[in-house]
XYZ file of C-alpha atoms in Angstrom:
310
model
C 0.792 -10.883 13.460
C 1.415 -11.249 17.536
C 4.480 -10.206 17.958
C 5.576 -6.750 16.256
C 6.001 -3.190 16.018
C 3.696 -2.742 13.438
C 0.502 -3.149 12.628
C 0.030 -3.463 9.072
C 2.598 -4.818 6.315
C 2.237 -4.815 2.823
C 4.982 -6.705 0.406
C 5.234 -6.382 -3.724
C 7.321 -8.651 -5.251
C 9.895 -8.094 -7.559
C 7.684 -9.501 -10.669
C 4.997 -7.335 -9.047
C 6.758 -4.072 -8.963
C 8.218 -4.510 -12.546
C 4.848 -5.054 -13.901
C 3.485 -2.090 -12.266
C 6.173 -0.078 -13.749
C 5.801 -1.647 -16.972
C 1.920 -0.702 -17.429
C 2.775 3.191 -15.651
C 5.197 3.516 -18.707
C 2.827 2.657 -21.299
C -0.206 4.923 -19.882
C 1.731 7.822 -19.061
C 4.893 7.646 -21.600
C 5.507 11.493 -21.242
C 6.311 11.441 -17.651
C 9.712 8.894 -19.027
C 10.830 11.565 -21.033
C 12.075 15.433 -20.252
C 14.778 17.849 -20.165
C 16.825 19.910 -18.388
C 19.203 23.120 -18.720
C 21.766 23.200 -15.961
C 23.544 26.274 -14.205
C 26.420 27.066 -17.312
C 29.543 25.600 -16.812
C 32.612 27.665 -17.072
C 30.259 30.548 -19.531
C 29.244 27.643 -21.277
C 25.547 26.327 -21.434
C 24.319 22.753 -22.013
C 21.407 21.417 -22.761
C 20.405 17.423 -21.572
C 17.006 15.764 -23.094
C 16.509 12.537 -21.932
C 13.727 9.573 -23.251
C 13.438 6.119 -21.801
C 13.057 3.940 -25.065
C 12.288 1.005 -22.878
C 10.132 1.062 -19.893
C 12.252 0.963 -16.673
C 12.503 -1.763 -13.819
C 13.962 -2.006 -10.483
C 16.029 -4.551 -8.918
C 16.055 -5.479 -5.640
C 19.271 -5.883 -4.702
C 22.411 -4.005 -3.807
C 24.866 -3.398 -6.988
C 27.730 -5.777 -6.728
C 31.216 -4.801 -5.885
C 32.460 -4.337 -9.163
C 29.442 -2.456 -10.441
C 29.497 -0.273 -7.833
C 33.464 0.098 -8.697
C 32.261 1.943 -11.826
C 29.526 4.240 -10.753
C 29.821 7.674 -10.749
C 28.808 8.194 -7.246
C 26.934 11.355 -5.403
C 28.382 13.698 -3.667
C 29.379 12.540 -0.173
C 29.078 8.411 -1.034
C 31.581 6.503 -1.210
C 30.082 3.454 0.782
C 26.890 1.356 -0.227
C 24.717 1.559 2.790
C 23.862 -1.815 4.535
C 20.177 -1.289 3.990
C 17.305 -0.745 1.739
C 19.692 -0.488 -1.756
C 17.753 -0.970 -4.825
C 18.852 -0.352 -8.824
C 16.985 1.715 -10.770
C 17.727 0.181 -14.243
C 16.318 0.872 -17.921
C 18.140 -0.650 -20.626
C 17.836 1.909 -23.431
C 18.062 5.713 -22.302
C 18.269 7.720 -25.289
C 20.309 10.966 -24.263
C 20.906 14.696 -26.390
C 22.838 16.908 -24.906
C 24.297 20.317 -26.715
C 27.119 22.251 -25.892
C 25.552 25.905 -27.202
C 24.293 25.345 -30.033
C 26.535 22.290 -30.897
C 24.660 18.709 -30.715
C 26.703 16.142 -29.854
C 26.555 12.594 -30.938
C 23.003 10.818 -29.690
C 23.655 7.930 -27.133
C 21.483 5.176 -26.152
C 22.844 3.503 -22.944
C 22.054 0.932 -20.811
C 21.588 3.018 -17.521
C 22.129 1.703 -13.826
C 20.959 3.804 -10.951
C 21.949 2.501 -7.380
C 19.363 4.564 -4.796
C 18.881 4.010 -0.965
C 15.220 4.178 0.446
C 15.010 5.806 3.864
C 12.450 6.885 6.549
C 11.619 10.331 6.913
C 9.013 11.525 9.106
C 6.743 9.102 8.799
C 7.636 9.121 5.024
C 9.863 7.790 2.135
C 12.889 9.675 0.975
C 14.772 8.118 -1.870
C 19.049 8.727 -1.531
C 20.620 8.217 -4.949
C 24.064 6.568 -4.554
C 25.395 6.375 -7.757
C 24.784 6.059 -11.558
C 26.636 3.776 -14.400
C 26.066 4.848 -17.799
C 27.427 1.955 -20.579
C 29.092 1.991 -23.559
C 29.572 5.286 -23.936
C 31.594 7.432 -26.646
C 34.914 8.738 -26.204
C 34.900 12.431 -25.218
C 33.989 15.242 -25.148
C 30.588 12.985 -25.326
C 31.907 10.911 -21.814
C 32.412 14.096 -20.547
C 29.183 15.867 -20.644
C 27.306 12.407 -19.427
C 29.469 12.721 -16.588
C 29.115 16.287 -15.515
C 25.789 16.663 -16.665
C 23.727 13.664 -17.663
C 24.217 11.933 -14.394
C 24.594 14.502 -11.940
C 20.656 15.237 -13.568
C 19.571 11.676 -13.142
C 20.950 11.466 -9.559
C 19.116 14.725 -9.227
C 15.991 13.199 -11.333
C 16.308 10.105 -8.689
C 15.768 11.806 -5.271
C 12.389 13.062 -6.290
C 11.024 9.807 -6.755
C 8.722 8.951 -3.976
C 10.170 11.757 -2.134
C 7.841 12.089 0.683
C 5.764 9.531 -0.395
C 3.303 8.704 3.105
C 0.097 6.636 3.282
C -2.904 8.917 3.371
C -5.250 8.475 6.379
C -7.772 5.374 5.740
C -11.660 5.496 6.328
C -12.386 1.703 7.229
C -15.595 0.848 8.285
C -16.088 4.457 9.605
C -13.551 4.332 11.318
C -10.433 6.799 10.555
C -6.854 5.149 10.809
C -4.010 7.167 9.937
C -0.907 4.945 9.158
C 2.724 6.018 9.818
C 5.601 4.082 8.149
C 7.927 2.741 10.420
C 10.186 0.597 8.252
C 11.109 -0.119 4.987
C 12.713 -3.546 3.808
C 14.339 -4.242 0.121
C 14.492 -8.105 0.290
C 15.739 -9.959 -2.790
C 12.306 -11.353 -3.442
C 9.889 -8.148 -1.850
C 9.592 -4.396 -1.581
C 7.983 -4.216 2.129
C 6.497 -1.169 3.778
C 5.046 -1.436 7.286
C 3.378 0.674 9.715
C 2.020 1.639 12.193
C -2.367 2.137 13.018
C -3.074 5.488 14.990
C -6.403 4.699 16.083
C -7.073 6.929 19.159
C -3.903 6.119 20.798
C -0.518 5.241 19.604
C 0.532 1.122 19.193
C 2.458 -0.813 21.655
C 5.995 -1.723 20.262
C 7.016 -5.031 20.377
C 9.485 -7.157 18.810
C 9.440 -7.399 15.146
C 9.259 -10.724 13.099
C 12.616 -12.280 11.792
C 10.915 -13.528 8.213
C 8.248 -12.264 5.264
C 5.900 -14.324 4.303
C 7.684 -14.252 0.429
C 6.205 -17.338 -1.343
C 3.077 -14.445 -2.903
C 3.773 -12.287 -5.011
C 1.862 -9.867 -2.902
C 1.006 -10.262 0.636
C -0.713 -7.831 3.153
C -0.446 -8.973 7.097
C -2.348 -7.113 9.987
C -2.035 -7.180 13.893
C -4.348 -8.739 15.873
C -4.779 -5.319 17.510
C -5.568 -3.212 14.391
C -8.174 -6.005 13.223
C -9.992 -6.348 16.554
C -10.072 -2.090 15.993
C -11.599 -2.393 12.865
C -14.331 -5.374 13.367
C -15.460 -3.289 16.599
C -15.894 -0.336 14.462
C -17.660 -2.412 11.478
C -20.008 -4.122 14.151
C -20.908 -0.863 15.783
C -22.463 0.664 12.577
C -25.088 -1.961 13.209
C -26.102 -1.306 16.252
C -29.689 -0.331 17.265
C -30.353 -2.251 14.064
C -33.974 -3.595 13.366
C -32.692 -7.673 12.533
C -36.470 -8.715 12.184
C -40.066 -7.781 12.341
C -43.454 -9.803 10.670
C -46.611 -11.192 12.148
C -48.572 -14.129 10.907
C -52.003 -15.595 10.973
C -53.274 -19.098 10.321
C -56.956 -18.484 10.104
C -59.320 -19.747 12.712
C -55.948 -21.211 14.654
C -53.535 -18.846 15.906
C -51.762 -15.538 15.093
C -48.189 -13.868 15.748
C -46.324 -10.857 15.867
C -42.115 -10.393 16.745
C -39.699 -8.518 16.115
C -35.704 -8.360 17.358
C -33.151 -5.403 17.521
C -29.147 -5.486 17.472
C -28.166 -3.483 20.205
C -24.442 -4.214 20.865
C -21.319 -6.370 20.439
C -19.432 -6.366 23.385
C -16.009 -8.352 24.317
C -14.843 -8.668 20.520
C -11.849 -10.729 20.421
C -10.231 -12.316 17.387
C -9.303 -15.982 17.559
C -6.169 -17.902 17.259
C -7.379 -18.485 13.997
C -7.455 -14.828 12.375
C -10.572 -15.481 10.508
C -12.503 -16.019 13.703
C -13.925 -13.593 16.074
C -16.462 -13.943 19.021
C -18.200 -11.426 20.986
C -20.832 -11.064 23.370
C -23.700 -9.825 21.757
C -27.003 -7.803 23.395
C -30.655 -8.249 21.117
C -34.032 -7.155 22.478
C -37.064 -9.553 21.061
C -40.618 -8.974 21.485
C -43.216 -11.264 20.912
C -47.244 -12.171 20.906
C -48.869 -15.146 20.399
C -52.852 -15.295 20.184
C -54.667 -18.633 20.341
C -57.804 -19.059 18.524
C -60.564 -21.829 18.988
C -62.119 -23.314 16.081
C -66.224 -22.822 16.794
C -68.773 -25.068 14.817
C -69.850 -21.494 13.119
C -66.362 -21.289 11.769
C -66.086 -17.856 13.105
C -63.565 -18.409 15.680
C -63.831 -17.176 19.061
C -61.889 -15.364 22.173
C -58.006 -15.447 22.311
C -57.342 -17.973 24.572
C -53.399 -16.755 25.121
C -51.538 -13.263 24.800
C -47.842 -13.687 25.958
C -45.399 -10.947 25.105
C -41.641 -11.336 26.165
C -38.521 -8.507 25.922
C -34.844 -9.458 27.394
């Protein structure tokens, strides 16, 4: 990337995300099931356990108008937000709820979740909008999913990723800390970019207009960031012994050399991104020794001694 205000993107799609979702549900199945016993209502307690019988999966998309019609919203929304709208969806949520010590009817709806992801110091917060709970039972079963069952998923829904930030990174020794500075839900991708502390803060520049969506996954890095990080991978190696040996041919000659990395100076990335150039500094020594051939066979003086360091 040239021309941006970030310096590193990554993009999941859709098929991506699912998937990932998918194989979290099957390795950690308890963490899709709970329950919860809200403030009483009027003196009276409930009680709501809830189990995902299917493993969830998120679209990325905006609810349309007349599914957003139906939602029971959060308190405060009555708008969908122009931005970064997803649906939390899982087609079987089997639901228990007791009024004291009365269980009512068991329900296994299909259950929408509309949620906004926002920026939030540097991190993701996750707004729920709204939740639409399907074919449901007449009351007082509609009821209680109402009051209870979805004000506890809308609940259940702002702690996911809630504060969710990318750690600080050790590449090639060299520490980067990334800050998230925007957030895109795209009908093909889930994209998070950021920006690369490295010393000093990134220029900001004008961001690009279109993802690269044709991957399923795709990862792009500034110019900037990857000159950073080829300087600091180079620099490891410096002072570095690149070759040493000596050889003899008997009764003819023998030599000694040896060369040391010392630097990489200049390093610039090329048009190409897989190219780089730099200047690089590398001391070499060495010694030549010419031998004679005598009728004895025993050799005789060295004729040349030449030793060379640059």
């Amino acid at each position: 990337m040239n021309d941006s205000d970030f310096d590193l993107a990554v993009g999941v799609g859709g098929d991506a995300v699912n998937s990932g979702l998918q194989k979290a549900y099957q390795q950690h199945r308890d963490a899709f099931r709970g329950s919860v016993t809200p403030p009483p209502i009027e003196g009276t307690t409930y009680t709501f356990a809830w189990d995902f019988l299917t493993a969830p999966s998120l679209v990325l998309a905006p609810p349309d108008a007349d599914l957003w019609a139906k939602m029971i919203k959060a308190d405060g929304i009555t708008d969908l937000p122009d931005s970064g709208v997803l649906q939390f969806v899982t087609e079987k949520l089997q639901a228990d709820c007791k009024v004291g010590d009365t269980a009512l009817p068991q329900v296994t709806p299909k259950v929408t979740v509309a949620l906004q992801l926002k920026l939030d110091g540097g991190g993701i917060t996750v707004v729920p909008l709204g939740a639409f709970l399907d074919k449901l039972p007449a009351d007082p079963t509609s009821i209680i999913v109402k009051n209870v069952v979805v004000p506890t998923l809308l609940t259940k829904g702002a702690d996911l990723l809630k504060g969710l930030k990318i750690p600080a990174q050790d590449l090639f020794g060299q520490t980067v800390t990334l800050n998230l500075v925007r957030v895109d839900v795209i009908p093909t991708h889930l994209v998070l970019a950021s920006t690369a502390k490295v010393g000093r803060p990134s220029a900001v520049r004008a961001a690009p207009a279109d993802w690269p969506t044709d991957k399923q996954v795709f990862t792009l890095i500034s110019k900037g960031l990857l000159t950073t990080l080829l300087t600091a991978a180079v620099k490891k190696y410096e002072n570095t012994q690149l070759a040493k040996d000596d050889k003899t041919i008997r009764f003819v000659a023998s030599a000694r050399w040896d060369a040391t990395f010392r630097r990489a100076k200049d390093l610039k990335v090329g048009s190409d991104p897989t190219t780089a150039s730099a200047g690089v500094d590398i001391d070499w020594h060495a010694e030549l020794d010419l031998v004679p051939i005598t009728p004895d066979g025993k050799g005789g003086c060295a004729l040349s001694k030449a030793g060379h360091d640059t």
